[in-house]
mmCIF file of C-alpha atoms in Angstrom:
data_model
loop_
_atom_site.group_PDB
_atom_site.id
_atom_site.type_symbol
_atom_site.label_atom_id
_atom_site.label_comp_id
_atom_site.label_asym_id
_atom_site.label_seq_id
_atom_site.Cartn_x
_atom_site.Cartn_y
_atom_site.Cartn_z
ATOM 1 C CA MET A 1 196.526 146.167 113.249
ATOM 2 C CA LEU A 2 197.634 143.152 111.110
ATOM 3 C CA GLY A 3 195.703 140.709 113.316
ATOM 4 C CA TYR A 4 192.577 142.822 112.853
ATOM 5 C CA TYR A 5 193.096 142.740 109.023
ATOM 6 C CA ILE A 6 193.562 138.757 109.023
ATOM 7 C CA LEU A 7 190.369 138.446 111.154
ATOM 8 C CA ILE A 8 188.260 140.762 108.978
ATOM 9 C CA GLY A 9 189.688 138.892 105.901
ATOM 10 C CA ALA A 10 188.779 135.492 107.341
ATOM 11 C CA ILE A 11 185.318 136.784 108.321
ATOM 12 C CA ALA A 12 184.936 138.039 104.610
ATOM 13 C CA LEU A 13 186.045 134.692 103.246
ATOM 14 C CA VAL A 14 183.596 132.781 105.347
ATOM 15 C CA SER A 15 180.889 135.168 104.422
ATOM 16 C CA TRP A 16 181.508 134.954 100.805
ATOM 17 C CA LEU A 17 181.449 131.167 101.244
ATOM 18 C CA VAL A 18 178.085 131.163 102.948
ATOM 19 C CA SER A 19 176.587 133.562 100.574
ATOM 20 C CA SER A 20 177.771 131.397 97.672
ATOM 21 C CA THR A 21 176.585 128.275 99.290
ATOM 22 C CA LEU A 22 173.221 129.624 99.865
ATOM 23 C CA LYS A 23 172.849 130.909 96.263
ATOM 24 C CA ARG A 24 173.675 127.225 95.337
ATOM 25 C CA LYS A 25 171.103 125.797 97.665
ATOM 26 C CA PHE A 26 168.384 127.909 96.564
ATOM 27 C CA GLU A 27 168.920 127.176 92.798
ATOM 28 C CA LYS A 28 168.905 123.486 93.710
ATOM 29 C CA TYR A 29 165.815 123.700 95.691
ATOM 30 C CA SER A 30 164.185 125.805 93.007
ATOM 31 C CA LYS A 31 164.307 122.814 90.855
ATOM 32 C CA VAL A 32 162.191 120.603 93.494
ATOM 33 C CA GLN A 33 158.851 121.211 92.406
ATOM 34 C CA LEU A 34 155.943 120.989 95.048
ATOM 35 C CA ARG A 35 153.613 118.115 94.798
ATOM 36 C CA ASN A 36 150.797 120.222 95.852
ATOM 37 C CA GLY A 37 151.390 122.693 93.311
ATOM 38 C CA MET A 38 151.140 125.813 95.521
ATOM 39 C CA SER A 39 152.840 129.087 94.669
ATOM 40 C CA GLY A 40 154.914 131.019 97.342
ATOM 41 C CA ALA A 41 152.027 133.531 97.477
ATOM 42 C CA GLU A 42 149.436 130.741 98.125
ATOM 43 C CA ILE A 43 151.727 129.249 100.827
ATOM 44 C CA ALA A 44 152.158 132.619 102.580
ATOM 45 C CA GLU A 45 148.392 133.408 102.533
ATOM 46 C CA LYS A 46 147.614 129.851 103.886
ATOM 47 C CA MET A 47 150.078 130.120 106.890
ATOM 48 C CA LEU A 48 148.763 133.574 107.668
ATOM 49 C CA ALA A 49 145.015 132.179 107.742
ATOM 50 C CA ASP A 50 146.076 129.039 109.631
ATOM 51 C CA HIS A 51 147.357 131.520 112.337
ATOM 52 C CA GLY A 52 144.291 133.564 112.289
ATOM 53 C CA ILE A 53 146.135 136.529 110.983
ATOM 54 C CA ARG A 54 143.765 138.371 108.490
ATOM 55 C CA ASP A 55 145.219 141.858 108.492
ATOM 56 C CA VAL A 56 148.469 141.167 106.600
ATOM 57 C CA GLU A 57 148.664 141.397 102.891
ATOM 58 C CA VAL A 58 150.972 139.287 100.841
ATOM 59 C CA ILE A 59 152.515 141.320 97.752
ATOM 60 C CA SER A 60 154.985 140.872 95.343
ATOM 61 C CA THR A 61 158.076 143.003 95.197
ATOM 62 C CA PRO A 62 160.580 143.369 92.302
ATOM 63 C CA GLY A 63 164.075 141.997 92.372
ATOM 64 C CA ARG A 64 165.782 139.020 93.835
ATOM 65 C CA LEU A 65 166.275 138.045 97.531
ATOM 66 C CA THR A 66 164.230 141.348 98.332
ATOM 67 C CA ASP A 67 161.754 139.025 100.471
ATOM 68 C CA HIS A 68 160.896 140.807 103.758
ATOM 69 C CA TYR A 69 158.158 141.361 106.374
ATOM 70 C CA ASN A 70 157.008 145.061 106.677
ATOM 71 C CA PRO A 71 155.610 145.378 110.232
ATOM 72 C CA LYS A 72 154.631 149.240 109.610
ATOM 73 C CA ASN A 73 152.151 148.410 106.791
ATOM 74 C CA LYS A 74 151.769 144.756 107.576
ATOM 75 C CA THR A 75 152.726 143.307 104.353
ATOM 76 C CA VAL A 76 154.519 140.106 103.545
ATOM 77 C CA ASN A 77 156.757 141.341 100.453
ATOM 78 C CA LEU A 78 157.863 138.243 98.428
ATOM 79 C CA SER A 79 160.230 138.750 95.448
ATOM 80 C CA GLU A 80 158.660 137.986 92.048
ATOM 81 C CA ALA A 81 160.265 134.556 91.690
ATOM 82 C CA VAL A 82 159.121 133.597 95.292
ATOM 83 C CA TYR A 83 155.690 134.850 94.766
ATOM 84 C CA HIS A 84 154.868 132.975 91.601
ATOM 85 C CA GLN A 85 157.140 129.725 91.612
ATOM 86 C CA ARG A 86 156.059 126.611 93.043
ATOM 87 C CA ASN A 87 159.140 124.906 94.559
ATOM 88 C CA ALA A 88 160.607 123.965 97.864
ATOM 89 C CA ALA A 89 162.816 127.256 98.016
ATOM 90 C CA ALA A 90 159.964 129.490 97.258
ATOM 91 C CA ALA A 91 157.910 127.504 99.991
ATOM 92 C CA ALA A 92 160.754 127.874 102.394
ATOM 93 C CA VAL A 93 161.186 131.815 101.939
ATOM 94 C CA ALA A 94 157.433 132.535 101.859
ATOM 95 C CA ALA A 95 156.723 130.640 105.267
ATOM 96 C CA HIS A 96 159.783 132.224 106.904
ATOM 97 C CA GLU A 97 158.630 135.735 106.054
ATOM 98 C CA CYS A 98 155.245 134.861 107.257
ATOM 99 C CA GLY A 99 157.126 133.429 110.365
ATOM 100 C CA HIS A 100 157.811 137.107 110.911
ATOM 101 C CA ALA A 101 154.230 138.037 110.604
ATOM 102 C CA VAL A 102 153.321 135.667 113.322
ATOM 103 C CA GLN A 103 155.936 137.107 115.560
ATOM 104 C CA HIS A 104 154.382 140.520 115.182
ATOM 105 C CA ALA A 105 150.898 139.253 115.817
ATOM 106 C CA LYS A 106 152.078 137.378 119.026
ATOM 107 C CA ALA A 107 154.316 140.279 120.229
ATOM 108 C CA TYR A 108 157.628 138.200 119.984
ATOM 109 C CA SER A 109 159.850 140.082 122.336
ATOM 110 C CA TRP A 110 163.101 139.848 120.234
ATOM 111 C CA LEU A 111 161.127 141.259 117.433
ATOM 112 C CA GLN A 112 159.947 144.219 119.373
ATOM 113 C CA MET A 113 163.421 144.982 120.735
ATOM 114 C CA ARG A 114 164.718 144.989 116.970
ATOM 115 C CA SER A 115 161.882 147.235 115.787
ATOM 116 C CA ALA A 116 162.800 149.550 118.612
ATOM 117 C CA LEU A 117 166.366 149.730 117.634
ATOM 118 C CA VAL A 118 165.596 150.408 113.954
ATOM 119 C CA PRO A 119 165.340 154.343 114.159
ATOM 120 C CA VAL A 120 168.562 154.442 116.085
ATOM 121 C CA VAL A 121 170.556 152.041 113.746
ATOM 122 C CA SER A 122 169.352 153.724 110.584
ATOM 123 C CA VAL A 123 171.130 156.776 111.910
ATOM 124 C CA SER A 124 174.348 155.375 113.907
ATOM 125 C CA SER A 125 175.237 152.810 111.182
ATOM 126 C CA GLY A 126 176.143 155.477 108.549
ATOM 127 C CA MET A 127 178.078 157.995 111.058
ATOM 128 C CA SER A 128 179.548 155.701 113.486
ATOM 129 C CA GLN A 129 182.911 154.905 111.840
ATOM 130 C CA TRP A 130 183.250 158.501 110.458
ATOM 131 C CA LEU A 131 182.878 159.837 114.048
ATOM 132 C CA ILE A 132 185.403 157.294 115.311
ATOM 133 C CA ILE A 133 187.933 157.974 112.488
ATOM 134 C CA GLY A 134 187.432 161.819 112.725
ATOM 135 C CA GLY A 135 187.833 161.701 116.394
ATOM 136 C CA LEU A 136 191.108 159.644 116.259
ATOM 137 C CA VAL A 137 192.384 162.161 113.675
ATOM 138 C CA LEU A 138 191.604 165.134 116.070
ATOM 139 C CA GLY A 139 193.694 163.403 118.732
ATOM 140 C CA GLY A 140 191.330 160.876 120.193
ATOM 141 C CA ALA A 141 193.902 158.266 120.205
ATOM 142 C CA ALA A 142 195.785 159.949 123.007
ATOM 143 C CA GLY A 143 192.772 159.645 125.089
ATOM 144 C CA VAL A 144 192.170 163.511 125.469
ATOM 145 C CA GLY A 145 190.129 166.439 124.186
ATOM 146 C CA LEU A 146 186.975 166.689 122.011
ATOM 147 C CA GLY A 147 188.483 164.261 119.699
ATOM 148 C CA TRP A 148 188.229 161.309 122.204
ATOM 149 C CA TRP A 149 184.734 162.185 123.057
ATOM 150 C CA ALA A 150 183.933 162.196 119.468
ATOM 151 C CA ALA A 151 185.461 158.954 118.958
ATOM 152 C CA ALA A 152 183.918 157.382 122.046
ATOM 153 C CA ALA A 153 180.451 158.630 120.905
ATOM 154 C CA GLY A 154 181.179 156.524 117.629
ATOM 155 C CA VAL A 155 182.151 153.430 119.476
ATOM 156 C CA VAL A 156 178.709 153.737 121.392
ATOM 157 C CA LEU A 157 176.676 154.250 118.207
ATOM 158 C CA MET A 158 178.473 151.456 116.601
ATOM 159 C CA GLY A 159 177.653 149.250 119.663
ATOM 160 C CA PHE A 160 173.867 149.715 119.037
ATOM 161 C CA ALA A 161 174.491 148.535 115.302
ATOM 162 C CA THR A 162 176.256 145.510 116.656
ATOM 163 C CA LEU A 163 173.533 144.633 119.126
ATOM 164 C CA PHE A 164 171.016 145.051 116.518
ATOM 165 C CA SER A 165 172.875 142.375 114.593
ATOM 166 C CA PHE A 166 172.792 139.867 117.500
ATOM 167 C CA ILE A 167 169.168 140.501 118.371
ATOM 168 C CA THR A 168 168.468 139.857 114.584
ATOM 169 C CA LEU A 169 169.850 136.266 115.220
ATOM 170 C CA PRO A 170 166.878 134.974 117.535
ATOM 171 C CA VAL A 171 164.388 136.912 115.284
ATOM 172 C CA GLU A 172 165.463 135.200 112.109
ATOM 173 C CA TYR A 173 166.021 131.561 113.510
ATOM 174 C CA ASP A 174 162.525 131.753 115.406
ATOM 175 C CA ALA A 175 160.828 132.629 111.936
ATOM 176 C CA SER A 176 162.492 129.787 110.387
ATOM 177 C CA ASN A 177 161.654 127.390 113.139
ATOM 178 C CA ARG A 178 157.953 128.752 112.781
ATOM 179 C CA ALA A 179 157.965 128.278 109.139
ATOM 180 C CA LEU A 180 159.307 124.805 109.251
ATOM 181 C CA ALA A 181 157.074 123.659 112.032
ATOM 182 C CA TRP A 182 153.819 124.765 109.898
ATOM 183 C CA LEU A 183 155.184 123.214 106.780
ATOM 184 C CA LYS A 184 155.539 120.057 108.472
ATOM 185 C CA ASN A 185 152.479 119.967 110.902
ATOM 186 C CA LYS A 186 150.299 121.090 108.088
ATOM 187 C CA ASN A 187 151.716 118.498 105.496
ATOM 188 C CA ILE A 188 152.360 121.408 102.994
ATOM 189 C CA VAL A 189 155.484 119.540 101.777
ATOM 190 C CA SER A 190 156.511 116.163 101.332
ATOM 191 C CA GLN A 191 159.794 114.837 103.249
ATOM 192 C CA GLU A 192 162.028 115.603 100.232
ATOM 193 C CA GLU A 193 160.526 119.035 99.878
ATOM 194 C CA TYR A 194 160.982 119.578 103.608
ATOM 195 C CA ALA A 195 164.479 118.525 103.682
ATOM 196 C CA GLY A 196 165.098 121.075 100.938
ATOM 197 C CA SER A 197 163.365 123.950 102.552
ATOM 198 C CA GLU A 198 165.079 123.105 106.046
ATOM 199 C CA ASP A 199 168.490 123.068 104.323
ATOM 200 C CA ALA A 200 167.790 126.444 102.442
ATOM 201 C CA LEU A 201 166.805 128.105 105.513
ATOM 202 C CA LYS A 202 169.499 126.954 107.691
ATOM 203 C CA TRP A 203 172.095 128.616 105.169
ATOM 204 C CA ALA A 204 170.184 131.591 105.141
ATOM 205 C CA ALA A 205 170.326 131.785 108.920
ATOM 206 C CA ARG A 206 173.904 131.395 108.808
ATOM 207 C CA THR A 207 174.463 134.757 106.605
ATOM 208 C CA TYR A 208 172.973 136.601 109.787
ATOM 209 C CA LEU A 209 175.495 134.740 112.160
ATOM 210 C CA VAL A 210 178.669 135.724 110.071
ATOM 211 C CA ALA A 211 177.234 139.456 109.812
ATOM 212 C CA ALA A 212 176.904 139.457 113.587
ATOM 213 C CA ILE A 213 180.368 138.180 114.179
ATOM 214 C CA GLY A 214 181.964 140.494 111.574
ATOM 215 C CA ALA A 215 180.028 143.620 113.366
ATOM 216 C CA LEU A 216 181.483 142.536 116.851
ATOM 217 C CA ALA A 217 184.904 142.017 115.525
ATOM 218 C CA THR A 218 184.785 145.606 113.979
ATOM 219 C CA LEU A 219 183.387 146.996 117.196
ATOM 220 C CA LEU A 220 186.017 145.259 119.311
ATOM 221 C CA TYR A 221 188.856 146.642 116.965
ATOM 222 C CA TRP A 222 187.598 150.467 117.051
ATOM 223 C CA ALA A 223 186.851 150.247 120.875
ATOM 224 C CA LEU A 224 190.422 149.093 121.535
ATOM 225 C CA GLN A 225 191.773 152.155 119.389
ATOM 226 C CA VAL A 226 189.966 154.502 121.115
ATOM 227 C CA PHE A 227 189.833 153.176 124.795
ATOM 228 C CA GLY A 228 193.161 151.383 124.638
ATOM 229 C CA GLY A 229 195.125 154.419 124.307
ATOM 230 C CA ARG A 230 193.716 156.276 127.185
ATOM 231 C CA ASP A 231 195.318 156.000 130.637
#
């Protein structure tokens, strides 16, 4: 138990450090103005057009760090700052989200797998730990009875959420690679602006990596609690 809490504490610390670094990076590169004067919205629209994607709309969404691609209604949703601003950070985020739209258009396998898991994870993530804890209270730790089966079901559901976290990694890294390749090949940004965009996306990807490791550590701990006590 103590070892688990130390591990989770270490992961939480690393997550905080990565998140803090990411915020500093975006603040830094938000001050690097694009020489071409394009806004995040204009960059997104051009990237979509260059890839022959005509059925995806670029829209502004309230909040900060709310940027995402919605495959259901085919919209690239950019936070207000990214949508309007004209800097290296906005260019990176806008191109990255369009990278997901390109994945969707090209039927990228990892994105398809992640999308297929969304309905399962939306249900399992909220109830898996309660099932495990409830099952253990009902005697699941002894490896017998209804309590064990409930706890085991909770571990399986948590496994789906953990799998989702790891499938997200290639999806996010690939979207960033597509974004950076387009920014560079189309000369959208200068060398300095490209370096800023690349650095910002690198740190953004690391947040997903830390989250996946944390999900795996939690899964392994609860799996040990449930299955380790059964003869």
